[in-house]
Coordinates of C-alpha atoms and ligand atoms in Angstrom, one line a residue:
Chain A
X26 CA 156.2 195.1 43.7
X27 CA 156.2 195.2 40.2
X28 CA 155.2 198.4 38.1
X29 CA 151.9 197.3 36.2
X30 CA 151.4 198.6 32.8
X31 CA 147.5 198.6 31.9
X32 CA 147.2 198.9 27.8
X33 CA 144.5 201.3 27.4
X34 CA 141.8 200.0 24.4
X35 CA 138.9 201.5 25.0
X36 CA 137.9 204.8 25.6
X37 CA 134.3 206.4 27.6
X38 CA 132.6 205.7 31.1
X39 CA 130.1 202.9 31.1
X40 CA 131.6 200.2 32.8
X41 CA 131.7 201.6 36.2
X42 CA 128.0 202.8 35.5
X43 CA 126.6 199.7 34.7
X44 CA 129.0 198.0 37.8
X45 CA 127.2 200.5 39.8
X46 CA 123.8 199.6 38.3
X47 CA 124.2 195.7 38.6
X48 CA 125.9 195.3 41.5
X49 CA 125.4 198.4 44.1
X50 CA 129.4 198.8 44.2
X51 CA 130.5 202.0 44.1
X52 CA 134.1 201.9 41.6
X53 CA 134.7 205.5 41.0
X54 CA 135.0 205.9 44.7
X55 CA 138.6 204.6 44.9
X56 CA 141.3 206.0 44.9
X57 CA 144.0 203.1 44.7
X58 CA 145.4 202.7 48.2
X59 CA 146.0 199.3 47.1
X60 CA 144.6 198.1 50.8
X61 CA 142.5 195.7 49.2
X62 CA 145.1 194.2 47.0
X63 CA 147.3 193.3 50.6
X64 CA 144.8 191.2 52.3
X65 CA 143.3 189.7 48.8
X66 CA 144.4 186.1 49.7
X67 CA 144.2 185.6 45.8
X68 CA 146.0 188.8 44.3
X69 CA 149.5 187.2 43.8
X70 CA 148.0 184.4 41.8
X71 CA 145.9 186.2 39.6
X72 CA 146.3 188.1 36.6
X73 CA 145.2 191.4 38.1
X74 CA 145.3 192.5 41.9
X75 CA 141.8 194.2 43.3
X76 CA 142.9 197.4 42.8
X77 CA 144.2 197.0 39.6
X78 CA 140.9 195.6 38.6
X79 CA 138.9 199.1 39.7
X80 CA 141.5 201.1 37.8
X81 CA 140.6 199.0 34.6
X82 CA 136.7 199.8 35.1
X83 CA 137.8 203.7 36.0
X84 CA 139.6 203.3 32.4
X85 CA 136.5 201.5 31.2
X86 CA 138.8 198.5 30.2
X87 CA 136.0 196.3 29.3
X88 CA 137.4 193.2 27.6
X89 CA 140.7 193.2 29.9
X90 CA 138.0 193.4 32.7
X91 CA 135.8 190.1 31.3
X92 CA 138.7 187.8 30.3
X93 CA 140.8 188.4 33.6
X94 CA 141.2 185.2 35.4
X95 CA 141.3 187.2 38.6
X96 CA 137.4 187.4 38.5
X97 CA 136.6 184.0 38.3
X98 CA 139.3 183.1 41.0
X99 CA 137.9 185.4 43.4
X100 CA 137.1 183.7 46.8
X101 CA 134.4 186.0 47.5
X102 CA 135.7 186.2 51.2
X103 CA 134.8 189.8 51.0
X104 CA 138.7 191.0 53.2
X105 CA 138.7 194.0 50.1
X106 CA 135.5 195.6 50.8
X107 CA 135.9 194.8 55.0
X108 CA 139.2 196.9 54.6
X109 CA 138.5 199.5 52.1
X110 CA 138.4 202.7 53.1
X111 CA 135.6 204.1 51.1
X112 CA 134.1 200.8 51.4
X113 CA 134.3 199.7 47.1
X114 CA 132.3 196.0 47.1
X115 CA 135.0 194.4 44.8
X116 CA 133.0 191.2 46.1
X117 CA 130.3 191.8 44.7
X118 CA 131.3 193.4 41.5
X119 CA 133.2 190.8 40.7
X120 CA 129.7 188.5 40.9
X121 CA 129.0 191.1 38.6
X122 CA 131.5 190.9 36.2
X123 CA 131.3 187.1 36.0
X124 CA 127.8 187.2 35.4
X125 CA 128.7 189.2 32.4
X126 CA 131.8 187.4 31.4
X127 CA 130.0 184.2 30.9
X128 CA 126.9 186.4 29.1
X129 CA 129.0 187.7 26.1
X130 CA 131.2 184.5 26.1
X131 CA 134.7 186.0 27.4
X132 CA 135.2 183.8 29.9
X133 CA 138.1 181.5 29.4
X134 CA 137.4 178.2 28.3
X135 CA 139.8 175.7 31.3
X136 CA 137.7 178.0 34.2
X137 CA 135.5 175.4 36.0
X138 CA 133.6 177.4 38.6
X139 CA 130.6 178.2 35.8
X140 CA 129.7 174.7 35.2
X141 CA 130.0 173.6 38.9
X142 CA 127.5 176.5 39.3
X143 CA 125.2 175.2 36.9
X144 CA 125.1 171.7 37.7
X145 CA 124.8 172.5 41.5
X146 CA 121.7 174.9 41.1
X147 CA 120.6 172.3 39.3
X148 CA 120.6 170.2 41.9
X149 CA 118.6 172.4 43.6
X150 CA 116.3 173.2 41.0
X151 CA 115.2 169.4 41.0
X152 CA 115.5 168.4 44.7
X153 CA 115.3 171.1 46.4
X154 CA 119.1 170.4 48.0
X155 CA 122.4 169.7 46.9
X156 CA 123.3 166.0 46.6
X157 CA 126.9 166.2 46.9
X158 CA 127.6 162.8 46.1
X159 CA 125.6 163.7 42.7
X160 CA 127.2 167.1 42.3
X161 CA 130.6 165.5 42.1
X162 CA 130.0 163.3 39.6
X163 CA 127.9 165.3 37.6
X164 CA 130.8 167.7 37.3
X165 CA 133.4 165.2 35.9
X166 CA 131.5 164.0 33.3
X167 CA 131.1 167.7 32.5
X168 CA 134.2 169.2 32.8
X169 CA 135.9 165.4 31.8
X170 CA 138.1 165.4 34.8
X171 CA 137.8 162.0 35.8
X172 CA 141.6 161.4 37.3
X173 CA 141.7 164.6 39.8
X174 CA 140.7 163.3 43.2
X175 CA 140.3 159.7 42.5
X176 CA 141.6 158.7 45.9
X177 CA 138.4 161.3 48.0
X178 CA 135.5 159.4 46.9
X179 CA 135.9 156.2 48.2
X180 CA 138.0 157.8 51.5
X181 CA 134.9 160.2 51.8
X182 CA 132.3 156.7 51.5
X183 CA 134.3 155.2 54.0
X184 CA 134.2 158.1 56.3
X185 CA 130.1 158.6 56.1
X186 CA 130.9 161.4 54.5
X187 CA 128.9 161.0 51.0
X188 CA 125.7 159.6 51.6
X189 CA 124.7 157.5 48.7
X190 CA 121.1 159.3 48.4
X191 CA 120.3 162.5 48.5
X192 CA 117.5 164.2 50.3
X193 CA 114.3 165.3 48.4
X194 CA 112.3 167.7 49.4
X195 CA 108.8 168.2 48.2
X196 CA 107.4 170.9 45.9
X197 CA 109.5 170.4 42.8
X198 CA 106.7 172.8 40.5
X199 CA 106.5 175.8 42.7
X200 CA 110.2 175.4 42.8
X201 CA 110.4 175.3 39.1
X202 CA 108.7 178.5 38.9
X203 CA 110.2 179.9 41.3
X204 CA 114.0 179.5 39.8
X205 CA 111.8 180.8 36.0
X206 CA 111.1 184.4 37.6
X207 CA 114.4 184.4 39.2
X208 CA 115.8 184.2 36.1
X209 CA 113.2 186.5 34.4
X210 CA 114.1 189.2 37.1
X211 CA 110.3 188.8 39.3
X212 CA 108.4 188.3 35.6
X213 CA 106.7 185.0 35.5
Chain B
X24 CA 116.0 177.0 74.7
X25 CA 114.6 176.2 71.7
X26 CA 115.8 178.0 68.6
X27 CA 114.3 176.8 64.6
X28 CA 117.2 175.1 63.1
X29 CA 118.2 175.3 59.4
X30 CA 121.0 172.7 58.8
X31 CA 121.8 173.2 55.2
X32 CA 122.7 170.3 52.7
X33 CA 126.6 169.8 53.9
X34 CA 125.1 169.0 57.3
X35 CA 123.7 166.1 55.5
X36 CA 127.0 165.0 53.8
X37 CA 130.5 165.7 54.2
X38 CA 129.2 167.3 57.2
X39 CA 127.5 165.2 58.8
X40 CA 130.0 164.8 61.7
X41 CA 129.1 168.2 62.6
X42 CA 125.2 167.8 62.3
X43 CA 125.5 164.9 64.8
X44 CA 128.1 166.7 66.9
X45 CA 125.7 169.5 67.1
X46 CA 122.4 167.4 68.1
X47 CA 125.2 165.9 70.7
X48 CA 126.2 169.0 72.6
X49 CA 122.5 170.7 72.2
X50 CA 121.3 167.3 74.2
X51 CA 123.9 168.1 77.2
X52 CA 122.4 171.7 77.1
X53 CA 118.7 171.5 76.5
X54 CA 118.8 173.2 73.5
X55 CA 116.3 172.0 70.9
X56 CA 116.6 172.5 67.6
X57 CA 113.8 171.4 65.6
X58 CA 114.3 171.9 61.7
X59 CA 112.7 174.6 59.2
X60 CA 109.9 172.5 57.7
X61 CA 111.0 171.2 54.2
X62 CA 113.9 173.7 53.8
X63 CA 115.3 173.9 50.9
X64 CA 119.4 174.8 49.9
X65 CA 120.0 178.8 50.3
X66 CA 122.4 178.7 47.3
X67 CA 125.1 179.4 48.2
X68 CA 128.3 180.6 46.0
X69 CA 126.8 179.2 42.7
X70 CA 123.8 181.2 43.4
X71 CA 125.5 184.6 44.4
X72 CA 128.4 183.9 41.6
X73 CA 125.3 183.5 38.8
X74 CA 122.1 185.1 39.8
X75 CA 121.7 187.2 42.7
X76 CA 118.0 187.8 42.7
X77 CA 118.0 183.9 43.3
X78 CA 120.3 184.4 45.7
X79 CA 118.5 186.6 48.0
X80 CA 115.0 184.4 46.9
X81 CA 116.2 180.9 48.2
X82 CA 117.2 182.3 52.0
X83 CA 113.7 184.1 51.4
X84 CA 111.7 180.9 51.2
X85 CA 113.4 179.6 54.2
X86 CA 113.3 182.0 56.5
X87 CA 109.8 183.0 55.8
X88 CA 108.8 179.4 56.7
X89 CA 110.3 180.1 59.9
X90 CA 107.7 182.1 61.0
X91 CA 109.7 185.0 62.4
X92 CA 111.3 183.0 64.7
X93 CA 115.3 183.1 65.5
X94 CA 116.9 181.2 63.1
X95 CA 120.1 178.7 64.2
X96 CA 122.6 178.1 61.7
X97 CA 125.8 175.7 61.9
X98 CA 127.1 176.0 58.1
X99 CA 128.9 179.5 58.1
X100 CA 128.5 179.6 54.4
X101 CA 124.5 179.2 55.1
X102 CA 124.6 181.9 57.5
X103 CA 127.2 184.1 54.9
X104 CA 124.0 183.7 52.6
X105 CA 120.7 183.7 55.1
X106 CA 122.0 187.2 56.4
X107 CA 123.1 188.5 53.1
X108 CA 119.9 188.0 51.6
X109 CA 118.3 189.9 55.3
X110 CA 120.4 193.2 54.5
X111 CA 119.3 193.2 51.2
X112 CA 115.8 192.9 51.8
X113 CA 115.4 194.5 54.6
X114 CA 117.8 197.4 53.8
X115 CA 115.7 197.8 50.2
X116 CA 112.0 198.1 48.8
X117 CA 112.9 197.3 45.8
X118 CA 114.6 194.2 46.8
X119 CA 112.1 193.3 49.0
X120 CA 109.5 193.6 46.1
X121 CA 111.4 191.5 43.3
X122 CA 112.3 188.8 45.8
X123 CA 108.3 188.7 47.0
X124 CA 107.8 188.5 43.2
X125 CA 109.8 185.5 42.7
X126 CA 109.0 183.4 46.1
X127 CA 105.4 184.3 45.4
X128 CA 104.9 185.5 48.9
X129 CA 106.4 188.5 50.8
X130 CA 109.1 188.4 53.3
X131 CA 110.1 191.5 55.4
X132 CA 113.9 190.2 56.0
X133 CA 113.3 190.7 60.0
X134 CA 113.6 187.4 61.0
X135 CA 117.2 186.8 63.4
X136 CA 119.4 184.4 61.7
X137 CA 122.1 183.4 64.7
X138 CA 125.2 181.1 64.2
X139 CA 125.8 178.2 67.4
X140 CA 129.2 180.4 68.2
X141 CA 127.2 183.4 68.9
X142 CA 124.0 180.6 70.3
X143 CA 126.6 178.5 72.5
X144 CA 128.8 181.6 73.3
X145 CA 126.5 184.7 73.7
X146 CA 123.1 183.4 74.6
X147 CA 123.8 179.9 76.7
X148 CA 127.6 181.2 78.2
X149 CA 126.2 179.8 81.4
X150 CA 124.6 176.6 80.8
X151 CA 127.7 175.8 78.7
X152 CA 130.1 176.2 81.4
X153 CA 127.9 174.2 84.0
X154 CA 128.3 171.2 81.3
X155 CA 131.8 170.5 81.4
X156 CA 132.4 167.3 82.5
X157 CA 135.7 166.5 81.2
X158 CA 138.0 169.9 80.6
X159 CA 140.0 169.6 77.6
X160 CA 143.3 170.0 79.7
X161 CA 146.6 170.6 78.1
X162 CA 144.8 171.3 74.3
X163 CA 146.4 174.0 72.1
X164 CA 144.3 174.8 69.8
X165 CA 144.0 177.4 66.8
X166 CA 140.2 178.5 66.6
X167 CA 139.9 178.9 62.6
X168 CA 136.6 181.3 61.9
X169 CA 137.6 181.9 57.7
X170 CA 135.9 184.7 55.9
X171 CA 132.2 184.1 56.1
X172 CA 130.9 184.2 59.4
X173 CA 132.7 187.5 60.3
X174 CA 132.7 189.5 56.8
X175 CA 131.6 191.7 55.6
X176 CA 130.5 193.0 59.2
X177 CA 127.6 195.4 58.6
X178 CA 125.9 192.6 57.0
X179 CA 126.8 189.5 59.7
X180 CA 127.4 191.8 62.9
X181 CA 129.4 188.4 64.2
X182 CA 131.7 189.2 67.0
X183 CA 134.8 191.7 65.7
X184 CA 135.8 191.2 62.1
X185 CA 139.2 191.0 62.1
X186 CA 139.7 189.6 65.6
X187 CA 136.6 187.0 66.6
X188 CA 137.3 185.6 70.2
X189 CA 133.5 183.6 70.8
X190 CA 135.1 180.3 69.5
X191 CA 138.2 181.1 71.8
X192 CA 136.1 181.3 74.6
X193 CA 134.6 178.6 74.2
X194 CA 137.1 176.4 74.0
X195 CA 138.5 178.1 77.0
X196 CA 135.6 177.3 78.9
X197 CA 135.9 173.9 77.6
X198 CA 139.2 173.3 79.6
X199 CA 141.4 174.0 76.3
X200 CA 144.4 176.8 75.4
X201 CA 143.2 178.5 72.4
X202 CA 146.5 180.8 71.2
X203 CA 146.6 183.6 69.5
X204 CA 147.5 183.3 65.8
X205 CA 147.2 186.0 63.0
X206 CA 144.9 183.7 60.9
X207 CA 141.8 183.4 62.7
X208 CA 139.8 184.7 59.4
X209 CA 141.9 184.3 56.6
X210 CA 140.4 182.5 53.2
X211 CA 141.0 178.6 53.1
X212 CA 139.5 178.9 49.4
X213 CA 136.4 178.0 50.4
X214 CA 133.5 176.2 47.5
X215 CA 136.9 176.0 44.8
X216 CA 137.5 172.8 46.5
X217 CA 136.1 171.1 43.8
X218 CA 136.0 173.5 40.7
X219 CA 140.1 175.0 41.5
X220 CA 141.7 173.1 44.0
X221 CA 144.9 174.9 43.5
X222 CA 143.3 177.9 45.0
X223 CA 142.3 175.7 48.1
X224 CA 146.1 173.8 48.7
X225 CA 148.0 177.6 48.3
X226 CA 145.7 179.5 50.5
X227 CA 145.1 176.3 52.9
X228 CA 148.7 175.8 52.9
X229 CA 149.0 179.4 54.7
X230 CA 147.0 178.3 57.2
X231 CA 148.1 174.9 58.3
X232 CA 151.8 176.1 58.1
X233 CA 150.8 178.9 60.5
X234 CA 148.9 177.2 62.9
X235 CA 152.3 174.7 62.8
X236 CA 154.2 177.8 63.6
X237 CA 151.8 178.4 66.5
X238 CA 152.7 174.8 68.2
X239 CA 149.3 174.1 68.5
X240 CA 147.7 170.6 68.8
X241 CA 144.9 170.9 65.9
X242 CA 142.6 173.4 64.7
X243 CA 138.7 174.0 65.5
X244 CA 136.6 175.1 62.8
X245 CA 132.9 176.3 62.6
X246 CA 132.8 175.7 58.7
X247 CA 132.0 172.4 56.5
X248 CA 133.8 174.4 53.8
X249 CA 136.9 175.1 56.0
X250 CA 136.7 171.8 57.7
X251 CA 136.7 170.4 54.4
X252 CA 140.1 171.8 52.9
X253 CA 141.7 171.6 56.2
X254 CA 141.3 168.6 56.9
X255 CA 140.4 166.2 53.5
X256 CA 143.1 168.4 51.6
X257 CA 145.7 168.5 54.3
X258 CA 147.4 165.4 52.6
X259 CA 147.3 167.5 49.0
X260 CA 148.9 170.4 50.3
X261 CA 151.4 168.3 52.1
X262 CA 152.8 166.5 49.0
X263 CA 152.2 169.3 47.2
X264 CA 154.6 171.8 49.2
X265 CA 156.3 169.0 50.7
X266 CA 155.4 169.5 54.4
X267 CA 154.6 167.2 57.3
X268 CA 151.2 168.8 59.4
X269 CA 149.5 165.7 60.7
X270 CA 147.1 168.3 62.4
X271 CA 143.3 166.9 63.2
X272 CA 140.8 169.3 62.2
X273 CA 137.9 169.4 64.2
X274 CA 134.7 170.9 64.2
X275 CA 134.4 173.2 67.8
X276 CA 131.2 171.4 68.3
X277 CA 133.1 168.2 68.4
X278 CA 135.7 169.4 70.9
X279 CA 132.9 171.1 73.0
X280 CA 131.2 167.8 73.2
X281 CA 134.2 165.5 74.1
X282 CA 134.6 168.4 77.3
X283 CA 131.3 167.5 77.8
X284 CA 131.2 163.4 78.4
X285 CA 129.4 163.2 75.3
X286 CA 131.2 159.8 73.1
X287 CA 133.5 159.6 70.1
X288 CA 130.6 157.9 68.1
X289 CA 127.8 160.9 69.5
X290 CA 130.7 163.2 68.1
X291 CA 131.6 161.2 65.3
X292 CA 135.0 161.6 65.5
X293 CA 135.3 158.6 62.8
X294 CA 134.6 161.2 60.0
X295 CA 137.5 163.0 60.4
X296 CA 140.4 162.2 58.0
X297 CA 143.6 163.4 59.7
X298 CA 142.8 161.1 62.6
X299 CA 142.9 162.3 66.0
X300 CA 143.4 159.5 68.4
X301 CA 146.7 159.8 69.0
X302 CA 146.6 163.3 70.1
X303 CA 143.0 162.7 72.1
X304 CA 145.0 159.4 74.3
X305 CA 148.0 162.0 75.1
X306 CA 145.5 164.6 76.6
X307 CA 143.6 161.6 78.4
X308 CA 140.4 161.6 76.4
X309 CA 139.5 158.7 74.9
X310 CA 138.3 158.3 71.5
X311 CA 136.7 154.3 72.6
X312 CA 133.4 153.8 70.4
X313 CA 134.6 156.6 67.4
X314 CA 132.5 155.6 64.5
X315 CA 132.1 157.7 61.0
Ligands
SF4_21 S1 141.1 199.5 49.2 FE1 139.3 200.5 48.3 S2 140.1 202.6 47.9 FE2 141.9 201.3 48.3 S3 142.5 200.6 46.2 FE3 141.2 199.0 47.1 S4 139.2 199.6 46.3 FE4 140.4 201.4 46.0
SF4_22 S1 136.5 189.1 47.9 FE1 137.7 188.5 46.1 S2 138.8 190.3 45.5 FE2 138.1 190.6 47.6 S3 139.8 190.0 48.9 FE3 138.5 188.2 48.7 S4 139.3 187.1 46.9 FE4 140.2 189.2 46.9

């Protein structure tokens, strides 16, 4: 393995507060066994391996933490905080950290999973289920992507596999309010 | 039996082959399982990945309308999320209390949740068994469980974390040879299918070349997600790292049905897109009728 050199730019102790806060994870309890980084099925792609990621929020590294690409290409499969031995939720910081990433705007602009999230809740929002046949294209003519998978519609039609229409389900208002004080944290 | 069935949307979709698949085998058992009134999507990652008090609030609505009874689940990314959102509130007033606030009613986060491994494999062993009609004789197969119906295992309490058997039973009971392989819950990359797909062909690629290197026939999944990749991407990752898998992907369902006499069409073994009728006619079972 490489030797990693982390540029130090900030200095204090709120970042693993706050993780701890929004996300129940406990950082400050590692102490870099680096167990979580072997079974990451993501960490040799990424910018940063799990571990490497706690050590930045022990070091309070917050803008190296919210522009990493490693947080957005997270699985969630949750094999880090299965294995760890003092049981750090990397899983669900990282939920966490992308949460905050897209809040003060640090996330980089080619990553794709936050509009896929939006237009699929917004499926939900409006019909109560995900209309995947909808979802797709919604997110090409967001993220302009219109060449990548050309060929899987049209296989996926012919399979059954995209249904034209998408179920409804009733109750659009109460759903509409009930996304609101989700979003409002329980406030109406 | 008779267990409150939440389907979730891939069921409806690019699952489909496993919704009917499901309603197949459930006939040959007696099972019924009639759906959670108007239920609505759980959320799954885009929920968790942006909002998580939404994320606990949309298994909340459903599994309050089931009305405290057990809860069956085929999607393991629906059951990742139903269970999640149990621990949470169950395990935390304060949860419990903002998720009552946004749902608008309260829900205790008692209500059992169950996945059709644990259903087919824990609670109807027996029944199961006494339906084989047609034992899947001569069938290597590599059960594939991925990451979410095992981890993290305080919250799902499915099988053993890092070595699930249920599906493997199963399939043994079902006349097949399941082997053993090291990446029974390894990530296939799961909802980037669409959003990163590089993610999906590297970490899918480890898969499908190890179940290769396990000589099996094909590979039984319990997930739309890893059905999905496996099986819809296997032609991406094969140009892409310039292998040659031509390894069906089924859902166990579908294989526990064909054991049981039900037909290619009941199973819809159409859907699939690595097709598996030349490897079904070598084993003797006939794939006569398949329709997507
Ligand atoms: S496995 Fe846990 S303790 Fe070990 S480095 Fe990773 S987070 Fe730290
Ligand atoms: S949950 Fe994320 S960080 Fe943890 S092992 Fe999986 S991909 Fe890596």
């Amino acid at each position: 393995m490489n030797p990693v050199t982390l540029e130090i730019q900030e200095i204090g102790g709120s970042l693993a507060c706050e993780i701890k806060t929004l996300s129940g994870a406990s950082p400050m309890s590692c102490y870099q066994c680096t167990k979580c980084s072997s079974g990451c099925p993501v960490a040799g792609r990424g910018d940063l391996k799990p571990h490497e990621l706690v050590r930045l929020v022990h070091m309070n590294q917050r803008h190296a933490v919210l522009t990493s690409r490693f947080i957005w290409e997270c699985t969630s499969c949750h094999t880090c905080v299965t294995r760890c031995p003092q049981k750090v939720d990397i899983a669900a910081m990282n939920d966490t950290l992308r949460a905050l990433s897209l809040s003060e705007g640090l996330a980089a602009a080619d990553i794709a999973a936050p509009v896929f999230n939006e237009v699929f809740l917004r499926s939900v929002r409006k019909r109560g289920r995900v209309h995947e046949l909808g979802l797709m294209a919604a997110f090409k003519l967001r993220t302009r992507r219109f060449l990548e998978d050309l060929d899987k519609a049209p296989m996926m039609l012919k399979k059954g596999k995209l249904p034209l229409r998408g179920a409804r389900v009733g109750g659009r208002s109460e759903r509409e309010k009930l996304f609101r004080r989700a979003a409002h944290g329980g406030e109406p | 039996m008779s267990y409150t069935f939440y389907p979730g949307c891939s069921l409806d979709g690019t699952a489909k082959d496993f919704h009917r698949s499901t309603l197949a085998v459930a006939a040959k058992l007696g099972l019924e399982l009639p759906e959670i009134e108007d239920w609505i999507c759980c959320g799954s990652t885009a929920a968790h990945s942006s909002d998580p008090l939404l994320a606990d609030a949309l298994p909340a609505q459903n599994l309050r309308a089931a009305g405290g009874r057990t809860v069956a689940v085929a999607c393991a990314s629906c059951y990742s999320r139903l269970k999640m959102a149990n621990h949470h509130i169950a395990g935390d007033p304060s949860v419990r209390a903002e998720v009552a606030r946004v749902v608008g009613e309260d829900y205790d986060g008692l209500t059992p949740v169950r996945h059709l491994l644990e259903i087919l494999g824990q609670d109807m062993q027996r029944e199961v068994a006494a339906a084989i009609r047609r034992p899947l004789a001569g069938l290597r197969v590599a059960c594939y469980y991925g990451c979410l119906l095992s981890r993290p295992p305080e919250v799902t309490q499915f099988d053993d974390a890092e070595n699930p058997t249920l599906m493997d039973k199963l399939l043994e009971t079902a006349g097949a040879t399941p082997v053993d392989w090291p990446h029974k819950t390894e990530c296939c990359g799961a909802s980037f299918s669409i959003s990163d797909s590089s993610i999906v062909l590297e970490l899918s690629e480890r898969i499908l070349s190890m179940a290769q290197a396990a000589q099996v026939d094909c590979i039984v999944t319990a997930c739309p997600l890893c059905q999905l990749n496996l099986d819809m991407r296997q032609e991406d990752v094969e140009v892409k790292y310039g292998r040659r898998y031509d390894l069906p992907v089924f859902y166990f369902t579908q294989l526990l049905g064909l054991a049981m006499g039900c037909s290619a069409s009941e199973l819809s073994l159409g859907s699939l897109v690595v097709e598996p009728k030349v490897l079904l006619e070598s084993k003797g079972l006939s794939m006569a009728g398949a329709r997507a």
